[in-house]
């Protein structure tokens, strides 16, 4: 029973915790129609698992990176949610849900200036701020596909086809001579087949060695969303370029605005292209026929509406405190919750056995000595903030950490400063305290 006490199950909150702690420390959640971008594609809350990697956003460096999901909080909800819906956004969240946002301020001389990205609660947002849609992608150190193989795969799943016969796969790319036939011939390096007698379209086979490398990871279009998180940024760029040349188009309005559209009915390919688009610093809203691409990383906030919601609300937790969400095909970067269940438990431990909190610091110092020289100045912020304990050096000479915050309640309290604790309070409780403290 004591072990179970420290394994936090949000569904097992007591009536006291639901009635008291939720009012003091609100839960930051979105509705059940919201999806999370993971290494397995877009998933709803009931398909997420701790340890699964999600695409997150580092607000200080404005970077996108893949990080493990630490836990998923799910609650029953019957009450008002905030709503924001237009061509670029579709949001339904609790009023205290946290959002990375960029502010625009009026500077001297009537000029406007933008601030860095800050994480604020929904009720704190004003008309001079903008949601974050993307960032600078930090890809893996090692890519499972080379840029050339990634480009080939991009062509195959759009303007080509693949067919398995037992353990053998056949891959080809079709292309009209007036489009990108010369580029594809140079990429594949094989002898094209005769043009179609009516359309003139040419079939170019994928070379056997490239096909063998690609099919180590690819068997069907459903595998695309699992492949993309494991390729480098360079590979992602050429794969996106191939897919857009195959199925995309660019138009210009009468006043010079440029519009890009990606036409695709297959949901596996459509979702894969959307993920690549986000990873490359753009955004794309999708529907059943494809989607429109916009070369921007922020979208303007127009004010909240309210909507009554009876159902589930939920939120994952990641080391960076953020994750990439999608609702009805429209993606945004959003914030996540904190370990609410651990608050009463951690406070109880702090009062009844304060030595445990101090013991964590001593334990981390001993581990740091055992693994070698560790310069904490170069340790990532999210590791420090999550009370990371170095456990070993890997073969590359890199330190590997175990993040205690969120798993051990006393670690949550040990890393919880007054500003963070105050920021999590309900506004009705927070406001008087802020006034007293000036």
Short mmCIF file of C-alpha atoms in Angstrom, two decimals:
data_model
loop_
_atom_site.label_atom_id
_atom_site.label_comp_id
_atom_site.label_asym_id
_atom_site.label_seq_id
_atom_site.Cartn_x
_atom_site.Cartn_y
_atom_site.Cartn_z
CA UNK A 1 0.00 0.00 0.00
CA UNK A 2 2.86 2.37 0.74
CA UNK A 3 4.32 1.77 -2.74
CA UNK A 4 0.93 2.44 -4.31
CA UNK A 5 0.77 5.69 -2.36
CA UNK A 6 3.74 6.98 -4.36
CA UNK A 7 2.51 5.76 -7.75
CA UNK A 8 0.20 8.57 -8.76
CA UNK A 9 -3.07 7.63 -10.40
CA UNK A 10 -5.05 10.74 -11.29
CA UNK A 11 -8.22 8.71 -11.54
CA UNK A 12 -7.75 7.75 -7.88
CA UNK A 13 -7.95 11.26 -6.44
CA UNK A 14 -9.87 11.26 -3.18
CA UNK A 15 -12.97 13.40 -2.73
CA UNK A 16 -10.96 15.73 -0.49
CA UNK A 17 -8.32 16.20 -3.17
CA UNK A 18 -10.97 16.78 -5.81
CA UNK A 19 -12.86 19.26 -3.64
CA UNK A 20 -9.97 21.08 -1.96
CA UNK A 21 -6.67 20.74 -3.78
CA UNK A 22 -8.21 21.23 -7.20
CA UNK A 23 -9.56 24.59 -6.06
CA UNK A 24 -6.19 25.62 -4.66
CA UNK A 25 -4.00 24.14 -7.42
CA UNK A 26 -6.11 24.06 -10.62
CA UNK A 27 -5.60 21.32 -13.21
CA UNK A 28 -4.46 22.60 -16.60
CA UNK A 29 -6.26 20.52 -19.21
CA UNK A 30 -7.73 20.25 -22.69
CA UNK A 31 -10.79 18.33 -23.86
CA UNK A 32 -10.82 14.74 -25.11
CA UNK A 33 -10.94 15.73 -28.80
CA UNK A 34 -7.41 17.17 -28.51
CA UNK A 35 -4.56 14.99 -29.81
CA UNK A 36 -0.89 14.86 -28.85
CA UNK A 37 1.92 14.62 -31.41
CA UNK A 38 4.03 11.58 -30.48
CA UNK A 39 6.64 9.36 -32.12
CA UNK A 40 3.70 7.15 -33.16
CA UNK A 41 1.75 10.00 -34.73
CA UNK A 42 -1.23 11.97 -33.44
CA UNK A 43 -2.78 10.17 -30.45
CA UNK A 44 -5.68 10.82 -28.09
CA UNK A 45 -5.24 10.72 -24.33
CA UNK A 46 -6.39 7.11 -23.97
CA UNK A 47 -3.61 5.89 -26.33
CA UNK A 48 -0.74 7.71 -24.58
CA UNK A 49 1.72 5.88 -22.34
CA UNK A 50 4.44 7.17 -19.99
CA UNK A 51 7.82 6.86 -21.70
CA UNK A 52 6.39 7.46 -25.16
CA UNK A 53 8.13 10.43 -26.81
CA UNK A 54 6.19 13.57 -27.70
CA UNK A 55 7.24 16.63 -29.67
CA UNK A 56 7.85 19.47 -27.18
CA UNK A 57 8.91 23.12 -27.30
CA UNK A 58 11.75 24.77 -25.42
CA UNK A 59 10.44 28.30 -24.82
CA UNK A 60 13.88 29.73 -23.96
CA UNK A 61 15.50 28.54 -27.21
CA UNK A 62 12.29 28.35 -29.28
CA UNK A 63 13.26 24.82 -30.28
CA UNK A 64 11.24 21.70 -31.01
CA UNK A 65 12.55 18.40 -29.63
CA UNK A 66 11.34 14.89 -28.81
CA UNK A 67 10.99 14.17 -25.09
CA UNK A 68 9.43 11.38 -23.01
CA UNK A 69 5.92 11.72 -21.62
CA UNK A 70 6.28 11.45 -17.86
CA UNK A 71 2.62 10.91 -17.05
CA UNK A 72 -0.91 11.61 -18.32
CA UNK A 73 -3.55 13.24 -16.12
CA UNK A 74 -7.22 12.57 -16.93
CA UNK A 75 -10.20 14.02 -15.05
CA UNK A 76 -13.97 14.11 -15.30
CA UNK A 77 -15.17 17.63 -15.94
CA UNK A 78 -18.51 19.39 -15.98
CA UNK A 79 -18.14 23.13 -16.33
CA UNK A 80 -17.01 26.02 -18.47
CA UNK A 81 -14.03 25.73 -20.81
CA UNK A 82 -12.30 28.44 -22.86
CA UNK A 83 -12.77 28.22 -26.64
CA UNK A 84 -10.71 29.73 -29.48
CA UNK A 85 -11.66 28.73 -33.01
CA UNK A 86 -10.87 30.19 -36.43
CA UNK A 87 -9.09 29.11 -39.64
CA UNK A 88 -5.82 28.47 -37.79
CA UNK A 89 -6.86 27.38 -34.29
CA UNK A 90 -9.34 25.08 -32.56
CA UNK A 91 -8.93 25.05 -28.77
CA UNK A 92 -11.06 23.92 -25.86
CA UNK A 93 -9.20 24.17 -22.55
CA UNK A 94 -9.61 24.97 -18.86
CA UNK A 95 -9.29 28.69 -18.01
CA UNK A 96 -6.00 28.08 -16.18
CA UNK A 97 -4.37 25.94 -18.89
CA UNK A 98 -0.85 27.11 -19.68
CA UNK A 99 0.19 28.38 -23.13
CA UNK A 100 3.54 29.42 -24.60
CA UNK A 101 2.85 32.84 -26.08
CA UNK A 102 4.60 35.79 -27.67
CA UNK A 103 3.65 39.29 -26.57
CA UNK A 104 3.66 42.47 -28.69
CA UNK A 105 4.23 45.75 -26.84
CA UNK A 106 4.13 49.39 -27.90
CA UNK A 107 7.64 50.82 -27.82
CA UNK A 108 8.83 54.41 -27.97
CA UNK A 109 8.02 56.34 -31.13
CA UNK A 110 4.81 54.39 -31.71
CA UNK A 111 6.67 51.31 -32.91
CA UNK A 112 5.68 47.86 -31.70
CA UNK A 113 8.14 45.28 -30.42
CA UNK A 114 7.76 41.61 -29.63
CA UNK A 115 8.97 39.87 -26.52
CA UNK A 116 10.41 36.40 -26.12
CA UNK A 117 8.10 33.46 -25.64
CA UNK A 118 6.60 33.18 -22.16
CA UNK A 119 4.31 30.56 -20.66
CA UNK A 120 1.11 32.07 -19.27
CA UNK A 121 -2.33 30.87 -18.29
CA UNK A 122 -5.28 31.14 -20.62
CA UNK A 123 -7.04 33.75 -18.48
CA UNK A 124 -3.89 35.95 -18.60
CA UNK A 125 -3.85 36.19 -22.41
CA UNK A 126 -4.59 39.53 -24.05
CA UNK A 127 -5.17 40.66 -27.62
CA UNK A 128 -1.52 41.66 -27.97
CA UNK A 129 -0.25 38.08 -27.72
CA UNK A 130 0.05 35.15 -30.13
CA UNK A 131 0.00 31.37 -29.90
CA UNK A 132 3.11 29.39 -30.90
CA UNK A 133 2.70 27.02 -33.84
CA UNK A 134 6.26 25.80 -34.44
CA UNK A 135 9.97 26.33 -33.72
CA UNK A 136 13.51 25.33 -34.70
CA UNK A 137 13.61 21.55 -34.88
CA UNK A 138 16.40 19.70 -33.09
CA UNK A 139 16.70 16.36 -34.87
CA UNK A 140 18.33 13.14 -33.63
CA UNK A 141 22.11 12.76 -33.73
CA UNK A 142 21.79 9.68 -35.93
CA UNK A 143 19.25 9.42 -38.74
CA UNK A 144 17.73 6.08 -39.75
CA UNK A 145 17.47 7.37 -43.35
CA UNK A 146 20.01 9.34 -45.33
CA UNK A 147 18.75 12.51 -47.05
CA UNK A 148 18.78 10.65 -50.39
CA UNK A 149 16.73 7.72 -49.06
CA UNK A 150 14.32 10.11 -47.34
CA UNK A 151 13.77 11.94 -50.63
CA UNK A 152 13.14 8.64 -52.43
CA UNK A 153 10.60 7.60 -49.81
CA UNK A 154 8.88 10.99 -50.13
CA UNK A 155 8.43 10.44 -53.87
CA UNK A 156 7.31 6.81 -53.48
CA UNK A 157 4.46 7.56 -51.02
CA UNK A 158 3.12 10.41 -53.19
CA UNK A 159 3.85 10.08 -56.92
CA UNK A 160 4.84 6.42 -56.78
CA UNK A 161 3.76 3.10 -55.35
CA UNK A 162 5.19 0.13 -53.54
CA UNK A 163 4.01 -3.48 -53.58
CA UNK A 164 5.08 -6.44 -51.47
CA UNK A 165 5.27 -9.94 -52.92
CA UNK A 166 6.24 -12.17 -50.05
CA UNK A 167 9.48 -10.75 -48.67
CA UNK A 168 10.26 -8.77 -51.84
CA UNK A 169 9.14 -5.17 -52.31
CA UNK A 170 8.81 -3.34 -55.61
CA UNK A 171 9.06 0.47 -55.59
CA UNK A 172 8.61 2.88 -58.50
CA UNK A 173 8.02 6.60 -59.03
CA UNK A 174 5.80 7.98 -61.82
CA UNK A 175 6.48 11.37 -63.32
CA UNK A 176 5.48 13.44 -66.34
CA UNK A 177 8.36 14.72 -68.52
CA UNK A 178 7.31 18.38 -68.10
CA UNK A 179 7.44 18.19 -64.29
CA UNK A 180 10.30 16.63 -62.28
CA UNK A 181 11.29 13.63 -64.41
CA UNK A 182 14.92 14.74 -64.83
CA UNK A 183 15.26 15.30 -61.07
CA UNK A 184 13.84 11.84 -60.28
CA UNK A 185 16.05 10.11 -62.87
CA UNK A 186 19.11 11.75 -61.30
CA UNK A 187 17.96 10.79 -57.79
CA UNK A 188 17.20 7.14 -58.58
CA UNK A 189 19.87 6.50 -61.19
CA UNK A 190 17.94 3.65 -62.86
CA UNK A 191 16.73 3.15 -66.42
CA UNK A 192 13.21 4.54 -66.89
CA UNK A 193 10.55 2.43 -68.53
CA UNK A 194 8.81 3.49 -71.74
CA UNK A 195 6.41 6.44 -71.45
CA UNK A 196 2.71 5.72 -71.25
CA UNK A 197 1.34 5.91 -74.83
CA UNK A 198 -1.51 8.27 -73.91
CA UNK A 199 -0.30 10.37 -70.96
CA UNK A 200 3.44 10.27 -71.53
CA UNK A 201 4.02 9.55 -67.84
CA UNK A 202 7.27 7.68 -67.19
CA UNK A 203 7.81 4.96 -64.58
CA UNK A 204 11.24 5.04 -62.89
CA UNK A 205 12.18 2.04 -60.66
CA UNK A 206 13.80 2.54 -57.26
CA UNK A 207 17.26 0.91 -57.16
CA UNK A 208 17.49 -2.35 -55.22
CA UNK A 209 20.11 -1.14 -52.70
CA UNK A 210 18.06 1.94 -51.76
CA UNK A 211 14.89 -0.15 -51.49
CA UNK A 212 16.60 -2.58 -49.12
CA UNK A 213 17.73 0.28 -46.85
CA UNK A 214 14.31 1.93 -46.85
CA UNK A 215 12.35 -1.27 -46.21
CA UNK A 216 14.34 -1.92 -43.06
CA UNK A 217 12.02 0.71 -41.54
CA UNK A 218 9.14 1.02 -44.03
CA UNK A 219 6.52 -1.54 -44.93
CA UNK A 220 3.41 0.57 -45.41
CA UNK A 221 2.35 4.22 -45.32
CA UNK A 222 1.29 3.74 -41.71
CA UNK A 223 5.01 3.54 -40.83
CA UNK A 224 5.69 7.11 -41.99
CA UNK A 225 4.74 8.76 -38.70
CA UNK A 226 7.14 6.41 -36.85
CA UNK A 227 9.99 7.04 -39.30
CA UNK A 228 9.84 10.85 -39.35
CA UNK A 229 10.84 11.45 -35.67
CA UNK A 230 13.97 9.35 -36.28
CA UNK A 231 15.39 11.21 -39.28
CA UNK A 232 17.69 14.24 -39.29
CA UNK A 233 16.55 17.75 -40.11
CA UNK A 234 18.36 17.56 -43.46
CA UNK A 235 16.54 14.33 -44.30
CA UNK A 236 13.23 15.87 -43.18
CA UNK A 237 13.79 18.89 -45.46
CA UNK A 238 14.40 16.84 -48.63
CA UNK A 239 11.55 14.46 -47.81
CA UNK A 240 9.18 17.43 -47.38
CA UNK A 241 10.44 18.95 -50.64
CA UNK A 242 9.81 15.71 -52.57
CA UNK A 243 6.32 15.29 -51.16
CA UNK A 244 5.38 18.91 -51.87
CA UNK A 245 6.67 18.75 -55.45
CA UNK A 246 4.55 15.64 -55.95
CA UNK A 247 1.28 16.75 -54.35
CA UNK A 248 1.64 20.46 -53.57
CA UNK A 249 0.91 23.67 -55.43
CA UNK A 250 1.59 27.37 -54.89
CA UNK A 251 -0.81 30.16 -55.88
CA UNK A 252 -0.65 33.94 -55.49
CA UNK A 253 -3.47 36.34 -54.77
CA UNK A 254 -4.06 39.58 -56.65
CA UNK A 255 -2.20 41.50 -53.94
CA UNK A 256 0.81 39.19 -53.97
CA UNK A 257 0.12 36.85 -51.05
CA UNK A 258 1.43 33.32 -51.57
CA UNK A 259 -0.65 30.26 -50.69
CA UNK A 260 0.64 26.69 -50.53
CA UNK A 261 -1.66 23.68 -50.57
CA UNK A 262 -0.88 19.98 -50.18
CA UNK A 263 -3.49 17.68 -51.74
CA UNK A 264 -3.72 14.24 -50.17
CA UNK A 265 -6.62 11.91 -49.38
CA UNK A 266 -4.59 9.19 -47.64
CA UNK A 267 -4.63 10.09 -43.91
CA UNK A 268 -1.28 8.37 -43.22
CA UNK A 269 0.51 10.49 -45.84
CA UNK A 270 -1.41 13.64 -44.91
CA UNK A 271 -0.49 13.32 -41.22
CA UNK A 272 3.13 12.53 -42.05
CA UNK A 273 3.43 15.64 -44.21
CA UNK A 274 1.82 17.77 -41.49
CA UNK A 275 4.36 16.50 -38.93
CA UNK A 276 7.25 17.30 -41.31
CA UNK A 277 5.78 20.77 -41.86
CA UNK A 278 5.69 21.51 -38.12
CA UNK A 279 9.22 20.14 -37.64
CA UNK A 280 10.51 22.52 -40.34
CA UNK A 281 9.19 25.67 -38.69
CA UNK A 282 5.93 26.01 -40.60
CA UNK A 283 2.33 25.17 -39.76
CA UNK A 284 -0.41 23.30 -41.59
CA UNK A 285 -4.10 22.75 -40.85
CA UNK A 286 -5.43 19.56 -42.42
CA UNK A 287 -8.82 18.31 -43.57
CA UNK A 288 -9.97 15.28 -45.52
CA UNK A 289 -8.49 16.56 -48.79
CA UNK A 290 -5.12 17.87 -47.63
CA UNK A 291 -4.20 21.15 -46.04
CA UNK A 292 -2.90 24.71 -46.35
CA UNK A 293 0.70 25.47 -45.38
CA UNK A 294 1.74 28.73 -43.77
CA UNK A 295 5.34 29.88 -43.28
CA UNK A 296 4.83 31.26 -39.79
CA UNK A 297 5.47 30.26 -36.21
CA UNK A 298 2.86 32.34 -34.43
CA UNK A 299 -0.86 32.90 -34.85
CA UNK A 300 -2.73 35.85 -33.38
CA UNK A 301 -4.96 35.50 -30.33
CA UNK A 302 -8.44 37.00 -30.86
CA UNK A 303 -9.97 36.49 -27.42
CA UNK A 304 -11.68 33.62 -25.62
CA UNK A 305 -15.23 32.42 -25.90
CA UNK A 306 -16.73 30.07 -23.32
CA UNK A 307 -18.40 26.71 -23.79
CA UNK A 308 -19.94 24.29 -21.31
CA UNK A 309 -18.26 20.90 -21.40
CA UNK A 310 -19.23 17.64 -19.75
CA UNK A 311 -16.72 14.87 -20.31
CA UNK A 312 -13.02 14.22 -19.89
CA UNK A 313 -10.26 16.79 -19.64
CA UNK A 314 -6.64 15.72 -19.73
CA UNK A 315 -3.02 16.77 -20.06
CA UNK A 316 0.33 15.00 -20.43
CA UNK A 317 3.46 16.10 -18.60
CA UNK A 318 6.87 16.43 -20.24
CA UNK A 319 10.29 17.63 -19.00
CA UNK A 320 10.01 20.89 -20.98
CA UNK A 321 6.51 21.61 -19.69
CA UNK A 322 5.11 21.79 -23.24
CA UNK A 323 3.77 19.58 -26.03
CA UNK A 324 2.35 19.89 -29.55
CA UNK A 325 -1.42 19.45 -29.75
CA UNK A 326 -3.94 19.16 -32.57
CA UNK A 327 -7.69 19.60 -32.52
CA UNK A 328 -9.77 19.06 -35.66
CA UNK A 329 -6.62 19.13 -37.77
CA UNK A 330 -5.23 22.42 -36.39
CA UNK A 331 -1.90 22.16 -34.51
CA UNK A 332 -0.48 24.43 -31.78
CA UNK A 333 2.18 24.31 -29.09
CA UNK A 334 0.63 24.18 -25.63
CA UNK A 335 1.70 23.79 -22.00
CA UNK A 336 1.21 20.89 -19.61
CA UNK A 337 0.19 20.18 -16.06
CA UNK A 338 2.24 19.61 -12.94
CA UNK A 339 2.03 16.62 -10.62
CA UNK A 340 -1.06 17.69 -8.70
CA UNK A 341 -1.47 14.37 -6.94
CA UNK A 342 1.97 14.72 -5.41
CA UNK A 343 1.33 18.15 -3.82
CA UNK A 344 -0.54 16.97 -0.70
CA UNK A 345 1.68 13.92 -0.43
CA UNK A 346 4.87 15.97 -0.75
CA UNK A 347 3.68 18.55 1.78
CA UNK A 348 2.84 15.72 4.17
CA UNK A 349 6.36 14.31 3.76
CA UNK A 350 7.92 17.75 4.26
CA UNK A 351 6.13 18.17 7.59
CA UNK A 352 6.46 14.63 8.95
CA UNK A 353 9.95 13.79 7.67
CA UNK A 354 11.81 16.91 6.41
CA UNK A 355 15.10 14.99 6.29
CA UNK A 356 13.95 13.20 3.12
CA UNK A 357 14.02 16.44 1.15
CA UNK A 358 17.58 17.22 2.27
CA UNK A 359 18.59 13.62 1.58
CA UNK A 360 17.79 14.00 -2.11
CA UNK A 361 20.40 16.72 -2.53
CA UNK A 362 23.03 14.58 -0.80
CA UNK A 363 22.14 11.57 -2.94
CA UNK A 364 22.49 13.57 -6.15
CA UNK A 365 25.90 14.88 -5.06
CA UNK A 366 27.12 11.33 -4.39
CA UNK A 367 25.93 10.11 -7.79
CA UNK A 368 27.70 13.02 -9.49
CA UNK A 369 30.95 12.00 -7.79
CA UNK A 370 30.57 8.37 -8.87
CA UNK A 371 30.02 9.05 -12.58
CA UNK A 372 32.98 11.42 -12.99
CA UNK A 373 33.53 15.11 -13.57
CA UNK A 374 30.19 16.77 -14.19
CA UNK A 375 30.00 20.49 -14.91
CA UNK A 376 26.44 21.42 -13.93
CA UNK A 377 26.75 24.67 -15.89
CA UNK A 378 26.35 22.65 -19.09
CA UNK A 379 23.43 20.50 -17.89
CA UNK A 380 20.17 21.22 -19.74
CA UNK A 381 17.66 23.37 -17.85
CA UNK A 382 14.89 20.75 -17.98
CA UNK A 383 17.20 18.20 -16.31
CA UNK A 384 18.01 20.58 -13.46
CA UNK A 385 14.37 21.58 -13.08
CA UNK A 386 13.28 17.92 -13.02
CA UNK A 387 15.86 17.06 -10.32
CA UNK A 388 17.93 14.90 -12.65
CA UNK A 389 20.34 12.44 -11.04
CA UNK A 390 23.25 11.26 -13.24
CA UNK A 391 23.37 7.47 -13.25
CA UNK A 392 26.16 6.67 -15.74
CA UNK A 393 28.19 7.68 -18.77
CA UNK A 394 27.26 5.98 -22.03
CA UNK A 395 29.65 4.78 -24.76
CA UNK A 396 29.72 8.27 -26.30
CA UNK A 397 30.85 9.85 -23.04
CA UNK A 398 27.45 11.49 -22.44
CA UNK A 399 25.80 11.54 -19.03
CA UNK A 400 22.46 9.74 -18.67
CA UNK A 401 19.99 10.97 -16.05
CA UNK A 402 16.99 9.74 -14.11
CA UNK A 403 14.45 12.54 -13.63
CA UNK A 404 12.93 12.34 -10.16
CA UNK A 405 10.47 15.21 -10.35
CA UNK A 406 7.03 13.78 -10.97
CA UNK A 407 7.98 10.34 -9.70
CA UNK A 408 9.11 11.13 -6.16
CA UNK A 409 6.93 13.67 -4.31
CA UNK A 410 9.78 15.02 -2.19
CA UNK A 411 11.68 15.79 -5.42
CA UNK A 412 8.71 17.85 -6.57
CA UNK A 413 8.90 19.92 -3.39
CA UNK A 414 12.71 20.09 -3.44
CA UNK A 415 12.63 21.77 -6.87
CA UNK A 416 9.47 23.81 -6.30
CA UNK A 417 10.31 27.47 -5.63
CA UNK A 418 7.97 30.11 -4.23
CA UNK A 419 7.37 31.68 -7.64
CA UNK A 420 6.29 28.37 -9.19
CA UNK A 421 4.07 27.52 -6.23
CA UNK A 422 2.44 30.98 -6.29
CA UNK A 423 1.95 30.76 -10.04
CA UNK A 424 -0.01 27.52 -9.72
CA UNK A 425 -2.55 28.92 -7.28
CA UNK A 426 -6.16 29.64 -8.13
CA UNK A 427 -6.55 33.33 -9.12
CA UNK A 428 -8.96 33.99 -6.19
CA UNK A 429 -6.24 32.84 -3.78
CA UNK A 430 -3.28 34.13 -5.77
CA UNK A 431 -4.42 37.77 -6.15
CA UNK A 432 -4.64 38.66 -2.42
CA UNK A 433 -1.24 37.04 -1.77
CA UNK A 434 0.36 39.01 -4.60
CA UNK A 435 -1.13 42.25 -3.25
CA UNK A 436 0.17 41.54 0.26
CA UNK A 437 3.64 40.75 -1.10
CA UNK A 438 3.55 43.73 -3.50
#
